[in-house]
CSV table of N, CA, C and O in Angstrom, one decimal:
chain,number,residue,atom,x,y,z
A,598,UNK,N,8.1,-12.2,39.6
A,598,UNK,CA,7.4,-11.0,39.3
A,598,UNK,C,8.2,-10.2,38.3
A,598,UNK,O,7.6,-9.5,37.4
A,599,UNK,N,9.5,-10.2,38.3
A,599,UNK,CA,10.2,-9.4,37.3
A,599,UNK,C,10.5,-10.2,36.0
A,599,UNK,O,10.8,-9.6,35.0
A,600,UNK,N,10.3,-11.5,36.0
A,600,UNK,CA,10.6,-12.3,34.9
A,600,UNK,C,9.7,-12.0,33.7
A,600,UNK,O,10.2,-11.8,32.5
A,601,UNK,N,8.4,-11.8,33.8
A,601,UNK,CA,7.5,-11.4,32.6
A,601,UNK,C,8.0,-10.1,32.0
A,601,UNK,O,7.9,-9.9,30.8
A,602,UNK,N,8.3,-9.2,32.8
A,602,UNK,CA,8.8,-7.9,32.3
A,602,UNK,C,10.1,-8.0,31.5
A,602,UNK,O,10.2,-7.5,30.5
A,603,UNK,N,11.0,-8.8,32.0
A,603,UNK,CA,12.3,-9.1,31.3
A,603,UNK,C,12.0,-9.8,30.0
A,603,UNK,O,12.7,-9.4,29.0
A,604,UNK,N,11.1,-10.8,30.0
A,604,UNK,CA,10.8,-11.5,28.8
A,604,UNK,C,10.2,-10.5,27.7
A,604,UNK,O,10.6,-10.5,26.5
A,605,UNK,N,9.3,-9.6,28.2
A,605,UNK,CA,8.7,-8.7,27.3
A,605,UNK,C,9.7,-7.7,26.7
A,605,UNK,O,9.7,-7.4,25.5
A,606,UNK,N,10.6,-7.2,27.6
A,606,UNK,CA,11.6,-6.3,27.1
A,606,UNK,C,12.6,-6.9,26.1
A,606,UNK,O,12.8,-6.4,25.0
A,607,UNK,N,13.1,-8.1,26.4
A,607,UNK,CA,14.0,-8.8,25.5
A,607,UNK,C,13.3,-9.2,24.2
A,607,UNK,O,13.8,-9.1,23.2
A,608,UNK,N,12.1,-9.7,24.4
A,608,UNK,CA,11.3,-10.1,23.2
A,608,UNK,C,11.1,-8.9,22.3
A,608,UNK,O,11.2,-8.9,21.0
A,609,UNK,N,10.8,-7.7,22.9
A,609,UNK,CA,10.6,-6.5,22.1
A,609,UNK,C,11.8,-6.0,21.4
A,609,UNK,O,11.8,-5.6,20.2
A,610,UNK,N,12.9,-6.2,22.1
A,610,UNK,CA,14.2,-5.8,21.5
A,610,UNK,C,14.5,-6.7,20.3
A,610,UNK,O,15.0,-6.2,19.2
A,611,UNK,N,14.3,-8.0,20.5
A,611,UNK,CA,14.6,-8.9,19.4
A,611,UNK,C,13.7,-8.7,18.2
A,611,UNK,O,14.1,-8.6,17.0
A,612,UNK,N,12.4,-8.5,18.4
A,612,UNK,CA,11.4,-8.2,17.3
A,612,UNK,C,11.8,-6.9,16.6
A,612,UNK,O,11.8,-6.8,15.4
A,613,UNK,N,12.1,-5.9,17.4
A,613,UNK,CA,12.4,-4.6,16.8
A,613,UNK,C,13.7,-4.7,15.9
A,613,UNK,O,13.8,-4.1,14.9
A,614,UNK,N,14.7,-5.4,16.4
A,614,UNK,CA,15.9,-5.6,15.7
A,614,UNK,C,15.7,-6.4,14.4
A,614,UNK,O,16.2,-6.0,13.3
A,615,UNK,N,14.9,-7.4,14.5
A,615,UNK,CA,14.5,-8.2,13.3
A,615,UNK,C,13.8,-7.4,12.2
A,615,UNK,O,14.1,-7.4,11.0
A,616,UNK,N,12.8,-6.6,12.7
A,616,UNK,CA,12.1,-5.7,11.8
A,616,UNK,C,13.0,-4.7,11.1
A,616,UNK,O,12.8,-4.4,10.0
A,617,UNK,N,13.9,-4.1,11.9
A,617,UNK,CA,14.8,-3.1,11.4
A,617,UNK,C,15.7,-3.7,10.3
A,617,UNK,O,15.9,-3.2,9.3
A,618,UNK,N,16.2,-4.9,10.6
A,618,UNK,CA,17.1,-5.6,9.7
A,618,UNK,C,16.4,-6.0,8.4
A,618,UNK,O,17.0,-6.2,7.3
A,619,UNK,N,15.1,-6.2,8.5
A,619,UNK,CA,14.3,-6.6,7.3
A,619,UNK,C,13.8,-5.4,6.5
A,619,UNK,O,13.9,-5.3,5.3
A,620,UNK,N,13.3,-4.4,7.2
A,620,UNK,CA,12.6,-3.3,6.6
A,620,UNK,C,13.6,-2.3,5.9
A,620,UNK,O,13.3,-1.8,4.9
A,621,UNK,N,14.7,-2.1,6.5
A,621,UNK,CA,15.7,-1.2,6.0
A,621,UNK,C,16.1,-1.6,4.5
A,621,UNK,O,16.0,-0.7,3.6
A,622,UNK,N,16.5,-2.8,4.3
A,622,UNK,CA,16.9,-3.1,2.9
A,622,UNK,C,15.7,-3.1,1.9
A,622,UNK,O,15.8,-2.7,0.8
A,623,UNK,N,14.5,-3.5,2.4
A,623,UNK,CA,13.3,-3.5,1.6
A,623,UNK,C,13.0,-2.1,1.2
A,623,UNK,O,12.7,-1.8,0.0
A,624,UNK,N,13.0,-1.1,2.1
A,624,UNK,CA,12.7,0.3,1.8
A,624,UNK,C,13.8,0.8,0.8
A,624,UNK,O,13.4,1.5,-0.1
A,625,UNK,N,15.0,0.5,1.1
A,625,UNK,CA,16.1,1.0,0.2
A,625,UNK,C,15.9,0.4,-1.2
A,625,UNK,O,16.0,1.2,-2.2
A,626,UNK,N,15.6,-0.8,-1.4
A,626,UNK,CA,15.3,-1.4,-2.7
A,626,UNK,C,14.1,-0.8,-3.4
A,626,UNK,O,14.1,-0.5,-4.6
A,627,UNK,N,13.1,-0.5,-2.6
A,627,UNK,CA,11.9,0.1,-3.2
A,627,UNK,C,12.2,1.5,-3.7
A,627,UNK,O,11.8,1.8,-4.9
A,628,UNK,N,12.9,2.3,-3.0
A,628,UNK,CA,13.2,3.6,-3.5
A,628,UNK,C,14.2,3.6,-4.6
A,628,UNK,O,14.2,4.4,-5.5
A,629,UNK,N,15.1,2.6,-4.6
A,629,UNK,CA,16.0,2.5,-5.7
A,629,UNK,C,15.3,2.1,-7.0
A,629,UNK,O,15.6,2.7,-8.1
A,630,UNK,N,14.3,1.3,-6.9
A,630,UNK,CA,13.5,0.9,-8.1
A,630,UNK,C,12.6,2.1,-8.6
A,630,UNK,O,12.5,2.3,-9.8
A,631,UNK,N,12.1,2.8,-7.6
A,631,UNK,CA,11.3,4.0,-8.0
A,631,UNK,C,12.2,5.0,-8.7
A,631,UNK,O,11.8,5.6,-9.7
A,632,UNK,N,13.4,5.2,-8.2
A,632,UNK,CA,14.3,6.1,-8.8
A,632,UNK,C,14.7,5.7,-10.3
A,632,UNK,O,14.8,6.5,-11.2
A,633,UNK,N,14.9,4.4,-10.4
A,633,UNK,CA,15.2,3.9,-11.8
A,633,UNK,C,14.0,4.1,-12.7
A,633,UNK,O,14.3,4.4,-13.9
A,634,UNK,N,12.8,3.8,-12.3
A,634,UNK,CA,11.7,4.0,-13.2
A,634,UNK,C,11.5,5.5,-13.5
A,634,UNK,O,11.2,5.9,-14.7
A,635,UNK,N,11.7,6.4,-12.5
A,635,UNK,CA,11.6,7.8,-12.8
A,635,UNK,C,12.7,8.3,-13.8
A,635,UNK,O,12.4,9.0,-14.7
A,636,UNK,N,13.9,7.7,-13.6
A,636,UNK,CA,15.0,8.1,-14.5
A,636,UNK,C,14.7,7.6,-16.0
A,636,UNK,O,15.0,8.4,-16.9
A,637,UNK,N,14.2,6.4,-16.1
A,637,UNK,CA,13.8,5.9,-17.4
A,637,UNK,C,12.7,6.8,-18.1
A,637,UNK,O,12.8,7.1,-19.2
A,638,UNK,N,11.7,7.2,-17.3
A,638,UNK,CA,10.6,8.0,-17.8
A,638,UNK,C,11.2,9.4,-18.2
A,638,UNK,O,10.8,9.9,-19.3
A,639,UNK,N,12.1,10.0,-17.5
A,639,UNK,CA,12.7,11.3,-17.8
A,639,UNK,C,13.5,11.1,-19.1
A,639,UNK,O,13.4,12.0,-20.0
A,640,UNK,N,14.3,10.0,-19.2
A,640,UNK,CA,15.1,9.8,-20.4
A,640,UNK,C,14.2,9.6,-21.6
A,640,UNK,O,14.5,10.1,-22.7
A,641,UNK,N,13.1,8.9,-21.5
A,641,UNK,CA,12.1,8.7,-22.6
A,641,UNK,C,11.5,10.0,-23.0
A,641,UNK,O,11.4,10.2,-24.2
A,642,UNK,N,11.2,10.9,-22.1
A,642,UNK,CA,10.6,12.1,-22.5
A,642,UNK,C,11.6,13.0,-23.2
A,642,UNK,O,11.3,13.7,-24.2
A,643,UNK,N,12.8,13.0,-22.7
A,643,UNK,CA,13.9,13.8,-23.4
A,643,UNK,C,14.1,13.3,-24.8
A,643,UNK,O,14.3,14.1,-25.8
A,644,UNK,N,14.2,12.0,-25.0
A,644,UNK,CA,14.4,11.4,-26.3
A,644,UNK,C,13.2,11.8,-27.2
A,644,UNK,O,13.4,12.1,-28.4
A,645,UNK,N,12.0,11.7,-26.7
A,645,UNK,CA,10.9,12.1,-27.5
A,645,UNK,C,10.9,13.6,-27.9
A,645,UNK,O,10.6,13.9,-29.1
A,646,UNK,N,11.4,14.4,-27.1
A,646,UNK,CA,11.5,15.8,-27.4
A,646,UNK,C,12.5,16.0,-28.5
A,646,UNK,O,12.4,16.9,-29.4
A,647,UNK,N,13.6,15.3,-28.4
A,647,UNK,CA,14.7,15.4,-29.5
A,647,UNK,C,14.2,14.9,-30.8
A,647,UNK,O,14.4,15.6,-31.8
A,648,UNK,N,13.4,13.9,-30.8
A,648,UNK,CA,12.8,13.4,-32.1
A,648,UNK,C,11.9,14.4,-32.7
A,648,UNK,O,11.9,14.7,-33.9
A,649,UNK,N,11.1,15.0,-31.8
A,649,UNK,CA,10.1,16.1,-32.3
A,649,UNK,C,10.9,17.3,-32.9
A,649,UNK,O,10.6,17.8,-33.9
A,650,UNK,N,12.0,17.7,-32.2
A,650,UNK,CA,12.8,18.8,-32.7
A,650,UNK,C,13.5,18.4,-34.0
A,650,UNK,O,13.6,19.3,-34.9
A,651,UNK,N,13.9,17.2,-34.2
A,651,UNK,CA,14.5,16.8,-35.4
A,651,UNK,C,13.5,16.8,-36.6
A,651,UNK,O,13.8,17.3,-37.7
A,652,UNK,N,12.3,16.4,-36.3
A,652,UNK,CA,11.3,16.4,-37.4
A,652,UNK,C,10.9,17.8,-37.7
A,652,UNK,O,10.8,18.2,-38.9
A,653,UNK,N,10.8,18.7,-36.7
A,653,UNK,CA,10.4,20.1,-37.0
A,653,UNK,C,11.6,20.8,-37.7
A,653,UNK,O,11.3,21.6,-38.7
A,654,UNK,N,12.8,20.5,-37.4
A,654,UNK,CA,13.9,21.1,-38.0
A,654,UNK,C,14.2,20.5,-39.4
A,654,UNK,O,14.9,21.2,-40.2
A,655,UNK,N,13.7,19.4,-39.7
A,655,UNK,CA,13.8,18.7,-41.0
A,655,UNK,C,15.1,18.0,-41.2
A,655,UNK,O,15.6,17.8,-42.3
A,656,UNK,N,15.7,17.6,-40.1
A,656,UNK,CA,17.0,16.8,-40.2
A,656,UNK,C,16.8,15.4,-40.5
A,656,UNK,O,16.1,14.6,-40.2
């Protein structure tokens, strides 16, 4: 009578641990890539503004 409950609990713990070990690095890598893309976009905009300022200033 207690065996199915024990199997369910242990199985749930194993599955949740595996999901945690898999999803944590995946989410970290996703946000790291998003941060990199955002940083590149901001750098590109700043470089574009500098070019416009140089053209306007006549340098």
